[in-house]
Protein backbone atom coordinates (compact mmCIF):
# COMPACT_ATOMS: atom_id res chain seq x y z
CA GLY A 1 40.77 -38.96 131.77
CA GLY A 2 37.85 -38.60 128.99
CA SER A 3 38.26 -38.01 125.08
CA ALA A 4 41.51 -37.73 123.30
CA GLY A 5 43.70 -35.17 124.22
CA ASP A 6 42.06 -34.66 127.63
CA PRO A 7 39.87 -31.50 126.73
CA LEU A 8 38.69 -31.41 130.27
CA ASN A 9 41.88 -31.47 131.83
CA SER A 10 41.03 -34.23 134.10
CA GLY A 11 44.54 -35.62 134.59
CA GLN A 12 45.53 -32.45 136.45
CA SER A 13 42.25 -31.50 138.19
CA LEU A 14 41.97 -32.72 141.68
CA ASN A 15 38.29 -32.41 141.76
CA THR A 16 37.74 -35.41 139.58
CA ALA A 17 38.33 -39.16 139.89
CA LEU A 18 39.27 -39.18 136.00
CA GLY A 19 42.80 -39.58 135.39
CA LYS A 20 43.77 -40.83 138.76
CA ILE A 21 44.75 -43.79 141.20
CA LEU A 22 42.47 -43.97 143.93
CA ARG A 23 43.23 -45.29 147.37
CA LEU A 24 40.37 -46.41 149.46
CA ASP A 25 39.42 -48.31 152.83
CA VAL A 26 36.92 -50.83 151.72
CA ASP A 27 36.81 -52.40 155.07
CA ALA A 28 35.90 -49.58 157.25
CA ARG A 29 32.24 -49.92 157.03
CA GLU A 30 29.64 -52.37 155.29
CA GLY A 31 28.34 -51.26 152.19
CA GLU A 32 30.64 -48.06 151.68
CA TYR A 33 34.25 -47.13 151.84
CA ALA A 34 36.11 -44.94 153.75
CA ILE A 35 39.07 -42.54 153.24
CA PRO A 36 42.41 -43.61 154.54
CA PRO A 37 43.39 -40.99 157.05
CA ASP A 38 47.14 -40.90 155.44
CA ASN A 39 45.69 -40.25 152.09
CA PRO A 40 47.80 -37.22 150.48
CA PHE A 41 44.45 -35.04 150.16
CA ALA A 42 42.52 -36.61 153.29
CA GLY A 43 40.60 -33.90 155.31
CA ASP A 44 40.59 -31.13 152.23
CA ASP A 45 37.59 -31.89 150.62
CA GLU A 46 37.23 -28.53 149.11
CA ALA A 47 40.45 -28.56 147.26
CA ALA A 48 40.77 -32.24 146.20
CA ARG A 49 38.89 -35.42 146.04
CA PRO A 50 40.26 -37.22 149.27
CA GLU A 51 40.17 -40.69 147.60
CA ILE A 52 43.17 -39.28 145.12
CA TRP A 53 46.56 -41.17 145.66
CA ALA A 54 48.27 -40.17 142.56
CA TYR A 55 47.36 -38.22 139.54
CA GLY A 56 48.36 -36.79 136.04
CA LEU A 57 47.78 -40.46 134.42
CA ARG A 58 46.09 -40.74 130.99
CA ASN A 59 44.89 -44.31 130.94
CA PRO A 60 47.04 -46.78 132.96
CA TRP A 61 46.63 -50.28 131.46
CA ARG A 62 47.80 -52.31 134.20
CA PHE A 63 49.46 -51.25 137.54
CA SER A 64 50.79 -53.78 139.97
CA PHE A 65 52.71 -54.01 143.22
CA ASP A 66 56.15 -55.92 143.68
CA ARG A 67 55.01 -58.77 146.02
CA ALA A 68 58.44 -58.59 147.70
CA THR A 69 58.79 -55.08 148.38
CA GLY A 70 55.46 -53.27 147.87
CA ASP A 71 56.69 -50.86 145.23
CA LEU A 72 54.23 -49.88 142.55
CA TYR A 73 54.79 -49.86 138.86
CA ILE A 74 52.24 -48.16 136.68
CA ALA A 75 52.07 -48.52 132.69
CA ASP A 76 50.32 -45.60 131.10
CA VAL A 77 49.10 -45.59 127.71
CA GLY A 78 50.03 -42.64 125.68
CA GLN A 79 48.10 -40.24 123.48
CA SER A 80 49.65 -40.35 120.03
CA GLN A 81 53.46 -40.80 120.23
CA TRP A 82 54.85 -41.94 123.78
CA GLU A 83 54.21 -44.97 126.03
CA GLU A 84 55.46 -44.95 129.65
CA VAL A 85 56.17 -46.86 132.76
CA ASN A 86 56.29 -45.02 136.02
CA PHE A 87 57.79 -46.23 139.53
CA GLN A 88 56.24 -45.24 142.90
CA PRO A 89 58.53 -46.72 145.86
CA ALA A 90 56.48 -48.26 148.85
CA SER A 91 57.80 -45.50 151.01
CA SER A 92 56.01 -42.92 149.08
CA PRO A 93 53.21 -40.93 150.91
CA GLY A 94 51.23 -40.61 147.64
CA GLY A 95 50.42 -37.35 145.85
CA GLU A 96 52.54 -37.90 142.85
CA ASN A 97 51.87 -36.05 139.47
CA TYR A 98 52.79 -38.09 136.69
CA GLY A 99 52.31 -35.13 134.26
CA TRP A 100 49.55 -35.90 131.69
CA LYS A 101 48.47 -33.67 129.86
CA ILE A 102 51.33 -31.28 130.52
CA MET A 103 53.77 -34.11 129.48
CA GLU A 104 53.29 -37.44 127.33
CA ALA A 105 55.88 -39.47 129.10
CA SER A 106 59.00 -37.10 129.46
CA HIS A 107 58.03 -35.09 126.35
CA CYS A 108 55.99 -31.72 126.29
CA TYR A 109 52.48 -32.21 125.14
CA GLU A 110 51.08 -28.78 125.11
CA SER A 111 54.04 -26.43 124.00
CA GLU A 112 52.14 -23.44 125.46
CA SER A 113 52.33 -24.75 128.94
CA CYS A 114 55.08 -27.21 129.70
CA ASP A 115 55.85 -26.36 133.52
CA GLN A 116 57.51 -29.62 134.76
CA ALA A 117 57.94 -28.47 138.18
CA GLY A 118 56.99 -31.28 140.59
CA LEU A 119 56.28 -33.90 137.83
CA SER A 120 57.26 -37.54 138.30
CA ARG A 121 59.13 -38.58 135.51
CA PRO A 122 58.84 -42.15 133.80
CA ILE A 123 61.54 -44.82 134.19
CA PHE A 124 60.92 -45.93 130.70
CA GLU A 125 59.34 -44.91 127.59
CA TYR A 126 59.05 -45.83 123.89
CA ASP A 127 57.69 -44.18 120.92
CA HIS A 128 55.37 -45.42 118.02
CA THR A 129 58.00 -46.76 116.04
CA GLN A 130 58.53 -49.34 118.61
CA GLY A 131 54.56 -50.14 119.25
CA CYS A 132 51.33 -48.33 119.90
CA SER A 133 50.08 -49.19 123.37
CA ILE A 134 51.83 -50.41 126.33
CA THR A 135 50.51 -53.34 128.37
CA GLY A 136 52.08 -53.53 132.19
CA GLY A 137 53.12 -56.57 133.95
CA TYR A 138 54.73 -57.45 137.02
CA VAL A 139 58.21 -57.71 138.77
CA TYR A 140 59.64 -61.28 138.46
CA ARG A 141 59.49 -63.02 141.74
CA GLY A 142 59.39 -66.64 140.48
CA GLN A 143 62.41 -69.60 140.45
CA ALA A 144 62.73 -70.47 136.89
CA PHE A 145 65.11 -67.77 136.07
CA PRO A 146 66.78 -66.25 139.12
CA GLU A 147 68.82 -64.18 137.00
CA MET A 148 65.76 -61.99 136.36
CA GLN A 149 64.66 -61.75 140.18
CA GLY A 150 63.54 -58.09 140.60
CA ASN A 151 63.17 -57.11 137.00
CA TYR A 152 59.91 -55.66 135.75
CA PHE A 153 58.41 -56.97 132.58
CA THR A 154 56.01 -54.93 130.37
CA ALA A 155 54.77 -55.30 126.61
CA ASP A 156 53.59 -53.70 123.63
CA TYR A 157 49.93 -54.81 122.65
CA CYS A 158 50.27 -53.96 118.99
CA LEU A 159 53.89 -55.44 118.26
CA GLY A 160 54.37 -58.14 120.91
CA VAL A 161 57.67 -57.06 122.19
CA ILE A 162 58.34 -57.65 125.78
CA TRP A 163 60.62 -55.73 127.86
CA ARG A 164 62.39 -56.28 131.08
CA LEU A 165 63.28 -53.29 133.38
CA PHE A 166 65.89 -53.11 136.06
CA PRO A 167 67.51 -50.40 138.08
CA GLN A 168 71.19 -49.76 138.00
CA GLY A 169 72.52 -47.35 140.33
CA GLU A 170 70.30 -44.09 139.91
CA ARG A 171 69.12 -45.28 136.30
CA TRP A 172 66.74 -47.74 134.93
CA LEU A 173 67.97 -49.88 131.79
CA SER A 174 65.85 -51.96 129.79
CA ASP A 175 66.52 -54.86 127.48
CA VAL A 176 64.21 -56.59 124.76
CA VAL A 177 63.36 -60.27 126.02
CA LEU A 178 61.11 -61.56 123.24
CA ASP A 179 60.07 -60.01 119.96
CA SER A 180 56.91 -62.04 119.33
CA ASP A 181 53.73 -61.81 117.06
CA LEU A 182 51.51 -62.11 120.30
CA VAL A 183 48.58 -59.63 120.77
CA ILE A 184 49.46 -59.04 124.49
CA SER A 185 46.47 -57.64 126.34
CA THR A 186 47.62 -58.57 129.92
CA PHE A 187 50.00 -60.19 131.95
CA GLY A 188 49.48 -62.78 134.90
CA GLU A 189 51.27 -63.65 138.06
CA ASP A 190 50.91 -67.26 139.87
CA ALA A 191 51.34 -68.18 143.46
CA ASN A 192 55.02 -68.88 142.91
CA GLY A 193 55.81 -65.57 141.22
CA GLU A 194 56.16 -67.12 137.55
CA LEU A 195 54.75 -64.74 135.02
CA TYR A 196 52.12 -65.34 132.23
CA VAL A 197 50.86 -63.41 129.10
CA THR A 198 47.74 -63.60 127.25
CA ASP A 199 47.47 -63.34 123.68
CA TYR A 200 44.24 -61.55 122.79
CA ALA A 201 44.16 -62.72 118.96
CA ARG A 202 44.52 -66.32 119.72
CA GLY A 203 42.73 -66.62 123.01
CA ALA A 204 46.08 -68.21 124.51
CA ILE A 205 47.85 -67.96 127.84
CA TYR A 206 51.70 -68.60 127.83
CA ARG A 207 54.03 -68.87 130.52
CA LEU A 208 57.49 -66.86 130.25
CA ARG A 209 60.36 -68.94 130.70
CA PRO A 210 64.01 -69.01 129.87
CA ALA A 211 64.96 -70.08 126.16
CA GLN A 212 66.00 -73.85 126.05
């Protein structure tokens, strides 16, 4: 969204593409994109950029779709204290406000103005005693460890911790699956749904698999 602390309030402004996820029709016309007619702000160009699908984001460092359901997972890097993962079901019509800079994860960022009405809350967060910068991954749809089917994997860039997130009733739960010394800059997914992580420090790629 801009400089530290989002001084232009880009995350909450609907008149800028900064701090947003955009949804475009790239096949409508050669050489230019079109606005999908079911975008949440389509047809009202004066009130909002029609490309906007979701807003209130600070710095999504990897978002991905569940290949089986179409659900969207967004890992959003925090400002100074909290990292978060947001969830958007495939059935969503868009228009979610994920809170930045009113909130940093589920915590008020600006105490003078912390109106949380209408905000979408994260399904997972951690503070900077557990890391410094979140790296978003994928929902596992491979065959190597079927007990992890439907679990979403994410990691911290600084401390190398990898978590799995999974729903239980109305709540989301999390487990640490690996406490490593990797500098995890991104995840990967192959054609079979197996997951990989990159170690930025060593220039290496590793496949996630069950412990022997």
